[in-house]
Coordinates of C-alpha atoms in Angstrom, one line a residue:
M1 CA 0.0 0.0 0.0
T2 CA 1.2 3.5 -0.7
A3 CA 0.6 6.5 1.6
I4 CA -0.2 9.9 0.2
A5 CA -0.7 13.2 2.0
T6 CA -4.1 14.9 1.9
G7 CA -5.9 17.6 3.7
T8 CA -9.6 18.1 4.6
P9 CA -11.7 20.1 2.1
S10 CA -11.8 23.0 4.6
N11 CA -8.1 22.9 5.3
P12 CA -6.1 21.8 2.2
P13 CA -2.3 21.3 2.8
N14 CA 0.0 24.1 1.5
E15 CA 3.4 25.5 2.2
A16 CA 2.1 27.7 5.0
S17 CA 0.4 24.9 6.9
T18 CA 1.9 24.3 10.4
Q19 CA 0.0 21.1 10.9
S20 CA 1.4 17.7 9.9
P21 CA -0.3 16.2 6.8
T22 CA -2.8 13.5 7.4
F23 CA -1.9 10.3 5.5
V24 CA -4.5 8.1 3.9
H25 CA -3.9 4.9 1.9
Q26 CA -4.7 4.2 -1.7
L27 CA -4.1 1.3 -4.0
R28 CA -0.4 0.8 -4.6
G29 CA 1.2 2.4 -7.7
R30 CA -1.5 4.9 -8.5
W31 CA -1.3 8.7 -8.8
L32 CA -0.3 10.7 -5.8
E33 CA -3.0 13.4 -5.8
H34 CA -1.0 15.7 -3.5
W35 CA 2.8 15.9 -3.4
E36 CA 4.6 18.6 -1.5
P37 CA 8.2 17.5 -0.8
D38 CA 9.4 21.1 0.1
N39 CA 6.9 21.1 3.1
P40 CA 9.0 19.8 6.0
A41 CA 5.9 18.5 7.8
F42 CA 4.8 16.6 4.7
W43 CA 8.2 15.2 4.2
A44 CA 8.7 14.0 7.8
A45 CA 5.2 12.5 7.9
G46 CA 6.0 9.9 5.2
G47 CA 6.8 11.7 2.1
D48 CA 10.5 10.8 2.5
K49 CA 9.7 7.1 2.6
T50 CA 7.6 7.2 -0.5
A51 CA 10.3 9.2 -2.3
R52 CA 13.0 6.7 -1.3
K53 CA 10.9 3.7 -2.4
N54 CA 10.4 5.2 -5.9
L55 CA 14.1 6.1 -6.1
I56 CA 15.1 2.4 -5.4
F57 CA 12.9 1.0 -8.2
S58 CA 13.9 3.8 -10.5
V59 CA 17.6 3.1 -10.0
F60 CA 17.0 -0.6 -10.7
A61 CA 15.2 -0.1 -13.9
E62 CA 17.6 2.6 -15.1
N63 CA 20.6 0.5 -14.3
L64 CA 19.3 -2.2 -16.6
G65 CA 18.6 0.4 -19.3
F66 CA 22.3 1.4 -19.2
A67 CA 23.3 -2.3 -19.2
V68 CA 21.4 -3.0 -22.4
W69 CA 22.4 0.4 -23.9
V70 CA 26.2 -0.3 -23.5
L71 CA 26.1 -4.0 -24.6
W72 CA 27.5 -3.2 -27.9
G73 CA 30.6 -1.5 -26.6
T74 CA 31.8 -5.0 -25.3
V75 CA 30.0 -7.3 -27.8
V76 CA 31.9 -5.9 -30.7
T77 CA 35.3 -6.8 -29.2
S78 CA 34.4 -10.6 -29.4
M79 CA 32.4 -10.7 -32.6
G80 CA 35.4 -11.1 -34.8
A81 CA 36.4 -14.2 -32.9
A82 CA 32.7 -15.4 -33.1
G83 CA 33.0 -15.5 -36.9
F84 CA 31.9 -12.1 -38.1
G85 CA 34.4 -11.0 -40.7
F86 CA 33.7 -7.3 -40.6
L87 CA 35.3 -7.2 -37.1
A88 CA 37.9 -9.9 -37.6
G89 CA 40.9 -7.5 -37.6
L90 CA 40.0 -5.5 -34.5
G91 CA 42.6 -7.2 -32.3
K92 CA 45.3 -6.3 -34.8
G93 CA 44.3 -2.6 -34.9
D94 CA 42.9 -2.9 -38.5
P95 CA 41.5 0.5 -39.4
T96 CA 38.4 -0.9 -41.1
A97 CA 37.6 -3.2 -38.2
V98 CA 38.2 -0.4 -35.7
S99 CA 35.9 1.8 -37.7
N100 CA 33.2 -0.8 -37.9
A101 CA 33.4 -1.4 -34.2
L102 CA 33.1 2.3 -33.3
L103 CA 30.2 2.6 -35.8
L104 CA 28.3 -0.3 -34.1
S105 CA 29.1 0.9 -30.6
S106 CA 28.1 4.5 -31.3
T107 CA 24.8 3.8 -32.9
P108 CA 23.0 3.0 -29.6
T109 CA 24.4 6.3 -28.3
L110 CA 22.8 8.3 -31.0
V111 CA 19.4 6.6 -30.8
G112 CA 19.4 6.8 -27.0
A113 CA 20.1 10.5 -27.2
A114 CA 17.2 11.1 -29.6
L115 CA 14.8 9.1 -27.4
R116 CA 15.7 11.0 -24.3
I117 CA 13.4 13.9 -25.3
P118 CA 10.2 11.9 -25.8
Y119 CA 11.0 9.8 -22.8
T120 CA 11.1 12.9 -20.6
F121 CA 7.7 14.2 -21.9
A122 CA 6.3 10.7 -21.3
I123 CA 6.5 11.1 -17.5
P124 CA 3.9 13.9 -17.3
K125 CA 1.7 12.1 -19.9
F126 CA 1.7 8.6 -18.5
G127 CA 3.2 8.9 -15.0
G128 CA 6.4 7.5 -13.6
R129 CA 5.0 4.1 -12.6
A130 CA 3.4 3.3 -16.0
F131 CA 6.3 4.5 -18.1
T132 CA 9.0 2.9 -16.0
T133 CA 7.2 -0.4 -16.4
F134 CA 6.9 0.1 -20.2
S135 CA 10.4 1.3 -20.8
A136 CA 11.9 -1.6 -18.7
G137 CA 9.9 -4.2 -20.6
L138 CA 11.0 -2.6 -23.9
L139 CA 14.5 -3.7 -23.2
L140 CA 13.6 -7.3 -24.0
I141 CA 13.4 -6.5 -27.7
P142 CA 17.1 -5.6 -28.4
T143 CA 18.3 -8.2 -25.9
L144 CA 16.4 -11.2 -27.3
G145 CA 17.0 -10.0 -30.9
L146 CA 20.7 -9.8 -30.4
A147 CA 20.8 -13.2 -28.7
Y148 CA 19.1 -14.7 -31.8
F149 CA 21.2 -13.1 -34.5
I150 CA 24.5 -13.6 -32.8
N151 CA 24.0 -17.3 -33.4
Q152 CA 23.6 -16.7 -37.1
P153 CA 27.3 -16.3 -38.3
G154 CA 26.2 -15.3 -41.8
T155 CA 24.3 -12.2 -40.5
P156 CA 25.4 -9.1 -42.4
M157 CA 26.5 -6.0 -40.6
W158 CA 23.4 -3.9 -41.5
V159 CA 21.3 -6.3 -39.4
F160 CA 23.5 -5.7 -36.4
M161 CA 23.3 -2.0 -37.0
I162 CA 19.5 -2.2 -36.6
L163 CA 19.9 -4.3 -33.5
A164 CA 22.4 -1.7 -32.1
A165 CA 19.9 1.0 -32.9
L166 CA 17.2 -0.9 -31.0
A167 CA 19.5 -1.0 -28.0
G168 CA 19.2 2.8 -27.9
V169 CA 15.9 2.4 -26.0
G170 CA 18.1 1.7 -22.9
G171 CA 19.6 5.2 -23.2
G172 CA 16.3 6.9 -23.2
N173 CA 15.5 5.4 -19.8
F174 CA 17.9 7.9 -18.2
S175 CA 15.9 11.0 -19.0
S176 CA 12.5 9.5 -18.0
S177 CA 14.0 8.2 -14.7
M178 CA 15.7 11.5 -13.8
A179 CA 12.6 13.6 -14.8
N180 CA 10.5 11.4 -12.6
I181 CA 12.7 11.4 -9.5
N182 CA 13.1 15.2 -9.9
F183 CA 9.4 15.5 -8.8
F184 CA 9.8 13.4 -5.7
F185 CA 12.5 15.2 -3.7
P186 CA 12.8 18.7 -2.1
D187 CA 15.2 21.2 -3.5
G188 CA 17.7 20.6 -0.7
K189 CA 17.9 16.9 -1.4
K190 CA 17.7 16.9 -5.2
G191 CA 21.5 16.9 -5.8
A192 CA 22.0 13.7 -3.8
A193 CA 18.9 12.0 -5.0
L194 CA 19.5 12.8 -8.7
G195 CA 23.2 11.8 -8.2
I196 CA 22.2 8.4 -6.7
N197 CA 19.6 7.8 -9.4
A198 CA 22.1 8.6 -12.2
A199 CA 25.0 6.7 -10.6
G200 CA 22.8 3.6 -10.2
G201 CA 22.1 3.8 -13.9
N202 CA 25.7 4.6 -14.9
L203 CA 26.9 1.5 -12.9
G204 CA 25.0 -0.5 -15.5
V205 CA 27.9 0.4 -17.9
A206 CA 30.5 -0.9 -15.5
Q207 CA 28.7 -4.1 -14.6
T208 CA 28.1 -4.9 -18.3
Q209 CA 31.8 -4.3 -19.2
L210 CA 32.8 -6.6 -16.3
V211 CA 30.2 -9.4 -16.6
L212 CA 30.1 -9.8 -20.4
P213 CA 33.8 -10.7 -20.8
L214 CA 33.6 -13.1 -17.9
L215 CA 30.6 -14.8 -19.3
I216 CA 32.1 -14.9 -22.8
T217 CA 35.2 -16.6 -21.4
F218 CA 33.1 -19.0 -19.4
G219 CA 31.1 -19.9 -22.5
T220 CA 34.3 -20.7 -24.4
H221 CA 35.6 -22.9 -21.5
L222 CA 32.3 -24.8 -21.5
T223 CA 32.5 -25.5 -25.2
A224 CA 35.6 -24.6 -27.2
K225 CA 37.7 -21.5 -28.0
D226 CA 36.4 -21.4 -31.5
P227 CA 33.7 -19.2 -33.3
A228 CA 30.9 -21.4 -32.1
G229 CA 32.2 -21.2 -28.5
Y230 CA 32.4 -17.4 -28.7
R231 CA 28.8 -17.3 -30.0
F232 CA 27.7 -19.4 -27.1
G233 CA 29.5 -17.2 -24.7
L234 CA 28.0 -14.1 -26.2
T235 CA 24.6 -15.6 -26.0
L236 CA 25.1 -16.3 -22.2
A237 CA 26.3 -12.7 -21.7
I238 CA 23.2 -11.3 -23.4
L239 CA 20.5 -13.5 -22.0
V240 CA 21.7 -13.0 -18.4
W241 CA 19.9 -9.6 -18.3
V242 CA 16.5 -11.0 -19.3
P243 CA 15.3 -12.2 -15.8
F244 CA 16.5 -8.9 -14.3
I245 CA 14.5 -6.9 -16.9
L246 CA 11.4 -8.9 -16.0
V247 CA 11.9 -8.2 -12.3
A248 CA 12.4 -4.5 -13.0
A249 CA 9.2 -4.2 -15.0
F250 CA 7.2 -6.1 -12.4
G251 CA 8.7 -4.1 -9.5
A252 CA 7.8 -0.8 -11.2
L253 CA 4.3 -1.9 -11.9
R254 CA 3.6 -3.1 -8.4
Y255 CA 5.5 -0.6 -6.2
M256 CA 6.1 2.7 -8.0
D257 CA 3.9 5.8 -7.9
S258 CA 3.1 8.7 -10.2
V259 CA 2.9 12.3 -9.1
S260 CA -0.3 14.2 -10.2
N261 CA 1.4 17.7 -10.2
A262 CA 4.0 16.4 -12.5
K263 CA 1.5 16.6 -15.3
S264 CA 2.5 19.1 -17.9
D265 CA 0.8 22.5 -17.9
G266 CA 2.2 23.3 -21.4
R267 CA 3.5 26.7 -20.4
S268 CA 6.2 25.4 -18.1
Y269 CA 7.7 23.3 -20.8
K270 CA 7.6 26.2 -23.2
L271 CA 9.4 28.3 -20.7
A272 CA 12.1 25.6 -20.2
L273 CA 12.7 25.1 -23.9
T274 CA 13.0 28.8 -24.6
N275 CA 15.2 29.5 -21.6
V276 CA 18.8 30.1 -22.6
H277 CA 20.1 28.2 -19.5
T278 CA 18.6 25.0 -20.8
W279 CA 20.9 25.2 -23.8
V280 CA 23.9 26.4 -21.9
M281 CA 23.6 23.5 -19.6
A282 CA 23.1 21.1 -22.5
V283 CA 26.5 22.2 -23.9
L284 CA 28.1 21.7 -20.5
Y285 CA 26.6 18.3 -20.3
I286 CA 28.2 17.3 -23.6
G287 CA 31.5 17.7 -21.8
T288 CA 30.6 15.7 -18.7
F289 CA 28.1 13.0 -19.6
G290 CA 29.0 13.0 -23.3
S291 CA 32.6 12.2 -22.3
F292 CA 31.4 9.6 -19.8
I293 CA 29.1 7.7 -22.1
G294 CA 31.2 8.2 -25.3
F295 CA 34.4 6.9 -23.7
S296 CA 32.6 4.1 -21.9
F297 CA 31.3 2.8 -25.2
A298 CA 34.7 3.2 -26.9
F299 CA 37.0 2.3 -24.1
P300 CA 37.1 -1.5 -24.8
T301 CA 37.8 -0.8 -28.5
L302 CA 40.4 1.8 -27.7
I303 CA 42.3 -0.6 -25.4
K304 CA 42.2 -3.4 -27.8
A305 CA 43.3 -1.2 -30.8
N306 CA 46.1 0.7 -29.0
F307 CA 47.4 -2.1 -26.8
P308 CA 46.7 -5.3 -28.8
E309 CA 49.5 -7.2 -27.0
L310 CA 47.3 -7.2 -23.8
T311 CA 44.9 -9.7 -25.5
K312 CA 47.6 -12.3 -25.0
I313 CA 47.4 -12.0 -21.2
G314 CA 44.5 -14.2 -20.1
W315 CA 43.5 -12.5 -16.9
I316 CA 43.4 -9.0 -18.4
T317 CA 41.3 -10.3 -21.3
T318 CA 39.0 -12.0 -18.9
L319 CA 38.5 -8.8 -17.0
G320 CA 37.4 -7.0 -20.2
N321 CA 40.8 -5.4 -20.7
L322 CA 40.0 -3.5 -17.5
A323 CA 37.7 -1.3 -19.5
F324 CA 34.9 -1.7 -16.9
L325 CA 37.0 0.3 -14.4
G326 CA 36.4 3.5 -16.3
A327 CA 32.6 3.3 -16.1
L328 CA 32.9 2.0 -12.5
V329 CA 34.8 5.0 -11.1
G330 CA 32.8 7.4 -13.3
S331 CA 29.6 6.0 -11.8
V332 CA 30.7 5.9 -8.2
S333 CA 32.0 9.5 -8.4
R334 CA 28.7 10.9 -9.7
P335 CA 26.8 11.0 -6.3
F336 CA 29.8 12.8 -4.8
G337 CA 29.5 15.5 -7.5
G338 CA 25.9 16.0 -6.6
W339 CA 26.6 15.9 -2.8
V340 CA 29.5 18.3 -2.8
S341 CA 27.5 20.6 -5.2
D342 CA 24.7 20.7 -2.6
K343 CA 27.4 22.1 -0.2
V344 CA 29.5 24.5 -2.3
G345 CA 27.6 25.0 -5.6
G346 CA 27.6 23.0 -8.8
A347 CA 29.1 25.7 -11.0
K348 CA 32.3 25.9 -9.0
I349 CA 32.7 22.1 -9.1
T350 CA 31.9 22.0 -12.9
L351 CA 34.6 24.6 -13.6
Y352 CA 37.3 22.6 -11.7
V353 CA 36.1 19.4 -13.5
F354 CA 36.6 20.8 -17.0
G355 CA 40.1 22.1 -16.1
G356 CA 41.0 18.6 -14.8
M357 CA 39.6 16.8 -17.8
A358 CA 41.8 18.9 -20.1
V359 CA 44.8 17.8 -18.1
S360 CA 43.7 14.2 -18.1
V361 CA 43.6 14.2 -21.9
A362 CA 47.2 15.5 -22.0
L363 CA 48.2 12.6 -19.7
I364 CA 46.4 10.1 -21.9
M365 CA 48.3 11.3 -25.0
A366 CA 51.5 11.0 -23.0
G367 CA 50.6 7.4 -22.2
L368 CA 50.1 6.6 -25.8
E369 CA 53.3 8.4 -26.8
L370 CA 55.3 6.4 -24.2
K371 CA 53.5 3.2 -25.0
S372 CA 52.8 3.0 -21.3
F373 CA 49.5 1.1 -20.5
P374 CA 49.6 1.9 -16.8
L375 CA 49.9 5.7 -17.5
Y376 CA 47.2 5.4 -20.2
L377 CA 44.8 3.5 -17.9
I378 CA 45.4 5.8 -14.8
S379 CA 44.9 8.9 -17.0
F380 CA 41.7 7.5 -18.4
L381 CA 40.4 6.6 -15.0
L382 CA 41.1 10.2 -13.8
L383 CA 39.1 11.4 -16.8
F384 CA 36.2 9.1 -15.9
V385 CA 36.3 10.2 -12.2
L386 CA 36.1 13.9 -13.2
A387 CA 33.4 13.3 -15.8
G388 CA 31.4 11.5 -13.1
I389 CA 31.8 14.4 -10.7
G390 CA 30.8 16.8 -13.4
N391 CA 27.7 14.8 -14.3
G392 CA 26.6 15.2 -10.7
S393 CA 27.5 18.9 -10.5
T394 CA 25.8 19.9 -13.8
Y395 CA 22.6 18.0 -12.9
R396 CA 22.6 19.7 -9.5
M397 CA 22.7 23.1 -11.3
I398 CA 19.5 22.4 -13.3
P399 CA 16.9 22.5 -10.6
T400 CA 18.7 25.3 -8.8
I401 CA 18.6 27.5 -11.9
F402 CA 14.9 26.9 -12.6
S403 CA 14.0 27.3 -8.9
A404 CA 15.6 30.7 -8.9
E405 CA 14.0 31.8 -12.1
T406 CA 10.5 30.7 -11.2
K407 CA 10.8 32.3 -7.7
K408 CA 11.7 35.6 -9.5
Y409 CA 8.8 35.2 -11.9
A410 CA 6.4 34.4 -9.0
A411 CA 7.5 37.4 -7.1
E412 CA 7.0 39.7 -10.1
H413 CA 3.5 38.3 -11.0
G414 CA 2.1 37.7 -7.5
L415 CA 2.0 33.9 -7.7
S416 CA 2.1 31.6 -4.7
Q417 CA 5.3 29.9 -3.7
S418 CA 3.7 26.4 -4.0
E419 CA 2.7 27.2 -7.6
S420 CA 6.2 28.5 -8.2
A421 CA 7.8 25.3 -6.8
A422 CA 5.6 23.1 -8.9
S423 CA 6.4 25.0 -12.0
A424 CA 10.1 24.9 -11.3
R425 CA 10.0 21.1 -11.0
R426 CA 8.1 20.9 -14.3
Q427 CA 10.5 23.2 -16.1
A428 CA 13.5 21.4 -14.6
G429 CA 12.0 18.1 -15.7
A430 CA 11.6 19.3 -19.3
A431 CA 15.1 20.7 -19.2
I432 CA 16.5 17.4 -18.0
G433 CA 15.2 15.7 -21.0
V434 CA 16.7 18.1 -23.5
I435 CA 20.0 18.4 -21.6
G436 CA 20.3 14.6 -21.3
A437 CA 19.6 14.2 -25.0
V438 CA 22.2 16.7 -26.1
G439 CA 24.7 15.2 -23.6
A440 CA 24.2 11.7 -24.9
A441 CA 24.4 12.9 -28.5
G442 CA 27.8 14.4 -27.5
G443 CA 28.9 10.9 -26.7
W444 CA 28.0 9.8 -30.2
L445 CA 29.9 12.8 -31.6
L446 CA 32.9 11.9 -29.5
Q447 CA 33.0 8.4 -30.9
Q448 CA 32.6 9.6 -34.5
A449 CA 35.5 12.0 -34.0
L450 CA 37.6 9.1 -32.9
R451 CA 36.5 7.0 -35.8
L452 CA 37.1 9.7 -38.4
S453 CA 40.4 10.7 -36.9
N454 CA 41.4 7.0 -37.1
I455 CA 40.3 6.8 -40.8
N456 CA 41.8 10.1 -42.0
Y457 CA 44.9 10.4 -39.9
H458 CA 45.5 6.8 -38.8
S459 CA 45.7 8.2 -35.4
M460 CA 43.2 9.3 -32.7
A461 CA 45.5 12.1 -31.4
P462 CA 43.8 14.9 -33.3
A463 CA 40.5 14.0 -31.8
F464 CA 41.9 13.8 -28.3
W465 CA 43.5 17.2 -28.5
A466 CA 40.3 18.7 -29.8
Y467 CA 38.6 17.3 -26.7
A468 CA 41.1 19.1 -24.5
V469 CA 40.4 22.4 -26.2
A470 CA 36.6 21.8 -25.9
F471 CA 36.9 21.1 -22.2
L472 CA 38.7 24.4 -21.6
L473 CA 36.1 26.3 -23.6
M474 CA 33.3 24.6 -21.6
G475 CA 35.0 25.6 -18.4
A476 CA 35.2 29.2 -19.6
A477 CA 31.4 29.1 -20.4
T478 CA 30.7 27.9 -16.9
W479 CA 32.5 30.8 -15.4
W480 CA 31.0 33.3 -17.9
F481 CA 27.3 32.3 -17.2
Y482 CA 27.3 31.2 -13.6
L483 CA 30.3 32.5 -11.6
R484 CA 31.4 35.9 -12.7
S485 CA 30.1 38.6 -10.4
S486 CA 29.0 40.9 -13.1
F487 CA 26.5 38.4 -14.3
A488 CA 25.2 37.4 -10.9
I489 CA 24.9 40.9 -9.6
G490 CA 24.5 43.1 -12.7
R491 CA 22.4 41.2 -15.2
S492 CA 20.2 39.1 -13.0
P493 CA 20.3 40.5 -9.5
S494 CA 17.5 38.2 -8.1
L495 CA 19.1 34.9 -9.2
A496 CA 21.5 33.3 -6.7
Y497 CA 23.8 31.9 -9.4
A498 CA 26.7 32.1 -7.0
N499 CA 25.1 29.0 -5.4
V500 CA 24.2 27.2 -8.6

């Protein structure tokens, strides 16, 4: 059963109420007709428990979405050994095979990015409970489809391109999940809540990159280290997610809730989409999340192409060439970015992150120049850690920005603070979808830059140095829009951007 706060007809709950909300019970998983997380009495009387329950099931479903989304980043590294000729030369650094691998691994990124916008708008339309159930169940299509065709060695590459595109549905889950959780938590707890939600999803990347190579190796040991054995191992590695997907869909249907005041009022979404800060934050998110997801997809291929001799070392191969460590540290560091941003401001953390990411790229290039895998790996892990922190800090900035703007608007137009807070959550929810979509598309652009640099220059160095310059420019944009005193004081005096 799910508890919701209500008031009597003569005394409806509002932000000015000093009485604790009265809780009544309704059938589980329906719409919460009244939701007021910024009211301390409401929150203490059971709102916090309901929010945490929805966060748990949201994290589980989103985690599986990322796991399916990133399947192709690891699957492509074993498809050559499984008998698919268009990837046969990947372990030898063959430019055509590397290009094909990056094309297959980047396709889910692009589709997932495009789906993030409609997935965000689906939350107000269908509710968090219904859409989380649907989006989790949808993961069965790319999973079962890949398990079937991976056992057909004559399957052409274009079929796998379609399957890779279908895996993009897992990437859309992020925006619907984040938009939904944004409605459940008060402003002072959004950074941590959104950070946990996002980190739980991001961990799906690391667990996939760890589990898949182990299961592929296990499959070859059970059969033989030949193409048929690799196909069997790949099938195990793909089908392992099916029971978890079923549990996630059932859990969302049975236990999650939908918030009535999350429904779109039309105007809030228009305000968000025409707000310059939505697009500024979208660009910044390209640098943080675009880097995280782009490099997460590409990291197994980059290691295999740049250090092919490691494939001869059994335990490193079994551990996925250690590629899972990048996504792991990037995921774990994301809640820290949200938490520390709650304390000192997301803009400051984001500025430091971009400076550190530029330095990390320089260290990565040094590792390649020196042919030092330890330096290369450590530098990449530093980049992933900083990207994870930046993911948390940029997402903490979004609700803060829209809260400040709607409070200003409410004060100028005589609107109530409760109406202002609800509008801020709706605007932030819409912005999250756009920003998440653009950031994920940045991951696709990053992989395409690597692919084209490899094709045209037979080196990925030009692409990496371009990333370093981009990170510095994004750091400058963060300072320009959210940290310089002339902006915070002169141009928008009512907005507390110093605390963004």
